[in-house]
mmCIF file of C-alpha atoms in Angstrom:
data_model
loop_
_atom_site.group_PDB
_atom_site.id
_atom_site.type_symbol
_atom_site.label_atom_id
_atom_site.label_comp_id
_atom_site.label_asym_id
_atom_site.label_seq_id
_atom_site.Cartn_x
_atom_site.Cartn_y
_atom_site.Cartn_z
ATOM 1 C CA GLN A 1 59.682 -73.677 41.819
ATOM 2 C CA VAL A 2 57.201 -71.327 40.201
ATOM 3 C CA GLN A 3 55.532 -71.643 36.806
ATOM 4 C CA LEU A 4 54.319 -68.532 35.029
ATOM 5 C CA VAL A 5 52.322 -68.272 31.814
ATOM 6 C CA GLU A 6 51.449 -64.818 30.497
ATOM 7 C CA SER A 7 48.808 -64.105 27.881
ATOM 8 C CA GLY A 8 46.622 -61.343 26.502
ATOM 9 C CA GLY A 9 49.101 -59.155 24.680
ATOM 10 C CA GLY A 10 48.646 -57.848 21.198
ATOM 11 C CA LEU A 11 48.674 -54.852 18.896
ATOM 12 C CA VAL A 12 46.546 -51.922 19.978
ATOM 13 C CA GLN A 13 46.185 -48.293 18.918
ATOM 14 C CA PRO A 14 47.159 -45.456 21.262
ATOM 15 C CA GLY A 15 44.339 -44.865 23.702
ATOM 16 C CA GLY A 16 43.250 -48.465 23.478
ATOM 17 C CA PHE A 17 43.110 -51.135 26.116
ATOM 18 C CA LEU A 18 44.271 -54.669 26.847
ATOM 19 C CA LYS A 19 43.949 -57.059 29.745
ATOM 20 C CA LEU A 20 46.878 -59.331 30.482
ATOM 21 C CA SER A 21 46.563 -62.570 32.393
ATOM 22 C CA CYS A 22 49.117 -64.621 34.269
ATOM 23 C CA ALA A 23 48.645 -68.182 35.429
ATOM 24 C CA ALA A 24 51.023 -68.926 38.285
ATOM 25 C CA SER A 25 51.914 -72.042 40.217
ATOM 26 C CA GLY A 26 49.629 -72.872 43.087
ATOM 27 C CA THR A 27 52.314 -73.748 45.611
ATOM 28 C CA VAL A 28 53.636 -70.206 46.002
ATOM 29 C CA PHE A 29 51.105 -67.845 44.434
ATOM 30 C CA SER A 30 48.915 -67.224 47.458
ATOM 31 C CA ILE A 31 51.908 -66.466 49.678
ATOM 32 C CA LEU A 32 53.733 -64.022 47.450
ATOM 33 C CA THR A 33 53.434 -60.453 46.393
ATOM 34 C CA MET A 34 53.073 -60.650 42.627
ATOM 35 C CA GLY A 35 54.177 -58.136 40.065
ATOM 36 C CA TRP A 36 53.936 -57.265 36.425
ATOM 37 C CA TYR A 37 57.224 -56.369 34.797
ATOM 38 C CA ARG A 38 57.976 -55.111 31.330
ATOM 39 C CA GLN A 39 60.998 -54.902 29.105
ATOM 40 C CA ALA A 40 61.151 -52.594 26.124
ATOM 41 C CA PRO A 41 63.816 -52.869 23.416
ATOM 42 C CA GLY A 42 67.121 -51.539 24.700
ATOM 43 C CA LYS A 43 65.774 -51.145 28.221
ATOM 44 C CA GLN A 44 66.140 -53.024 31.470
ATOM 45 C CA ARG A 45 63.240 -55.027 32.768
ATOM 46 C CA GLU A 46 61.223 -52.873 35.149
ATOM 47 C CA LEU A 47 58.477 -53.476 37.650
ATOM 48 C CA VAL A 48 55.313 -51.624 36.692
ATOM 49 C CA ALA A 49 52.795 -52.879 39.252
ATOM 50 C CA SER A 50 52.610 -55.161 42.261
ATOM 51 C CA ILE A 51 49.905 -56.639 44.428
ATOM 52 C CA THR A 52 50.145 -58.334 47.798
ATOM 53 C CA ARG A 53 48.324 -61.471 48.825
ATOM 54 C CA GLY A 54 45.750 -59.255 50.497
ATOM 55 C CA GLY A 55 45.298 -56.906 47.549
ATOM 56 C CA ARG A 56 47.522 -53.957 48.383
ATOM 57 C CA THR A 57 48.767 -52.449 45.127
ATOM 58 C CA ASN A 58 51.606 -50.261 43.946
ATOM 59 C CA TYR A 59 52.316 -48.736 40.557
ATOM 60 C CA VAL A 60 55.148 -46.882 38.945
ATOM 61 C CA ASP A 61 54.271 -43.282 38.169
ATOM 62 C CA ALA A 62 54.258 -43.909 34.428
ATOM 63 C CA VAL A 63 51.210 -46.175 34.654
ATOM 64 C CA LYS A 64 49.308 -44.764 37.620
ATOM 65 C CA GLY A 65 45.711 -44.045 36.760
ATOM 66 C CA ARG A 66 45.895 -46.166 33.614
ATOM 67 C CA PHE A 67 46.822 -49.688 34.737
ATOM 68 C CA THR A 68 45.118 -51.833 37.349
ATOM 69 C CA ILE A 69 46.670 -54.969 38.794
ATOM 70 C CA SER A 70 44.427 -57.567 40.386
ATOM 71 C CA ARG A 71 44.595 -61.172 41.489
ATOM 72 C CA ASP A 72 42.351 -64.138 42.033
ATOM 73 C CA ASN A 73 43.975 -66.270 44.697
ATOM 74 C CA ALA A 74 41.520 -69.131 44.256
ATOM 75 C CA LYS A 75 42.436 -69.417 40.571
ATOM 76 C CA ASN A 76 46.157 -68.663 40.944
ATOM 77 C CA MET A 77 45.771 -65.792 38.497
ATOM 78 C CA VAL A 78 47.068 -62.257 38.335
ATOM 79 C CA TYR A 79 45.805 -59.675 35.853
ATOM 80 C CA LEU A 80 46.855 -56.342 34.459
ATOM 81 C CA GLN A 81 44.150 -54.154 32.982
ATOM 82 C CA MET A 82 45.834 -51.572 30.776
ATOM 83 C CA ASN A 83 43.822 -48.569 29.631
ATOM 84 C CA SER A 84 44.722 -45.413 27.728
ATOM 85 C CA LEU A 85 47.717 -47.169 26.265
ATOM 86 C CA LYS A 86 50.632 -45.152 24.960
ATOM 87 C CA PRO A 87 53.382 -46.080 22.498
ATOM 88 C CA GLU A 88 55.800 -45.929 25.444
ATOM 89 C CA ASP A 89 53.966 -48.914 26.940
ATOM 90 C CA THR A 90 55.242 -51.115 24.125
ATOM 91 C CA ALA A 91 57.204 -53.946 25.727
ATOM 92 C CA VAL A 92 57.186 -57.597 26.586
ATOM 93 C CA TYR A 93 55.210 -57.978 29.792
ATOM 94 C CA TYR A 94 56.055 -60.606 32.389
ATOM 95 C CA CYS A 95 54.520 -61.642 35.658
ATOM 96 C CA ASN A 96 56.572 -62.894 38.556
ATOM 97 C CA ARG A 97 56.886 -62.743 42.284
ATOM 98 C CA PHE A 98 57.964 -59.474 43.828
ATOM 99 C CA PRO A 99 60.754 -59.232 44.550
ATOM 100 C CA TYR A 100 61.930 -61.671 41.930
ATOM 101 C CA LEU A 101 64.533 -64.261 42.802
ATOM 102 C CA THR A 102 67.977 -63.795 41.340
ATOM 103 C CA GLY A 103 68.482 -66.661 38.912
ATOM 104 C CA GLY A 104 64.844 -67.549 39.230
ATOM 105 C CA TYR A 105 62.333 -68.588 36.611
ATOM 106 C CA TRP A 106 60.773 -66.225 34.083
ATOM 107 C CA GLY A 107 58.025 -67.085 31.676
ATOM 108 C CA GLN A 108 57.991 -66.203 27.989
ATOM 109 C CA GLY A 109 56.089 -62.983 28.548
ATOM 110 C CA THR A 110 53.455 -61.485 26.291
ATOM 111 C CA GLN A 111 54.121 -58.781 23.715
ATOM 112 C CA VAL A 112 52.211 -55.520 23.941
ATOM 113 C CA THR A 113 52.589 -53.183 20.982
ATOM 114 C CA VAL A 114 50.926 -49.771 21.008
ATOM 115 C CA SER A 115 51.033 -48.185 17.581
ATOM 116 C CA SER A 116 48.895 -46.479 14.977
#
């Protein structure tokens, strides 16, 4: 079982920045590759960034150069620094293991809205 609590979302103007945080369960966090996912209205949930236990990262092209995923294994935390935000980044953002488990647990997510 994994517990996930996302925070840090909000309303920001285009070009602005936000840092999202995810508190994950301690029993699995240090073993897993973790990811940030997002779901925009009318869209499927998509992986936007991932980070291995050892810090190897991957990003979808849409966020490369703007988003940075990081983790603190000692604190069971994963972060997503989002810079140069665009309206297209508007979505509910979730953290979870990567790959996620079919039928597995998802947290409530945190809303990011990029708008003037």
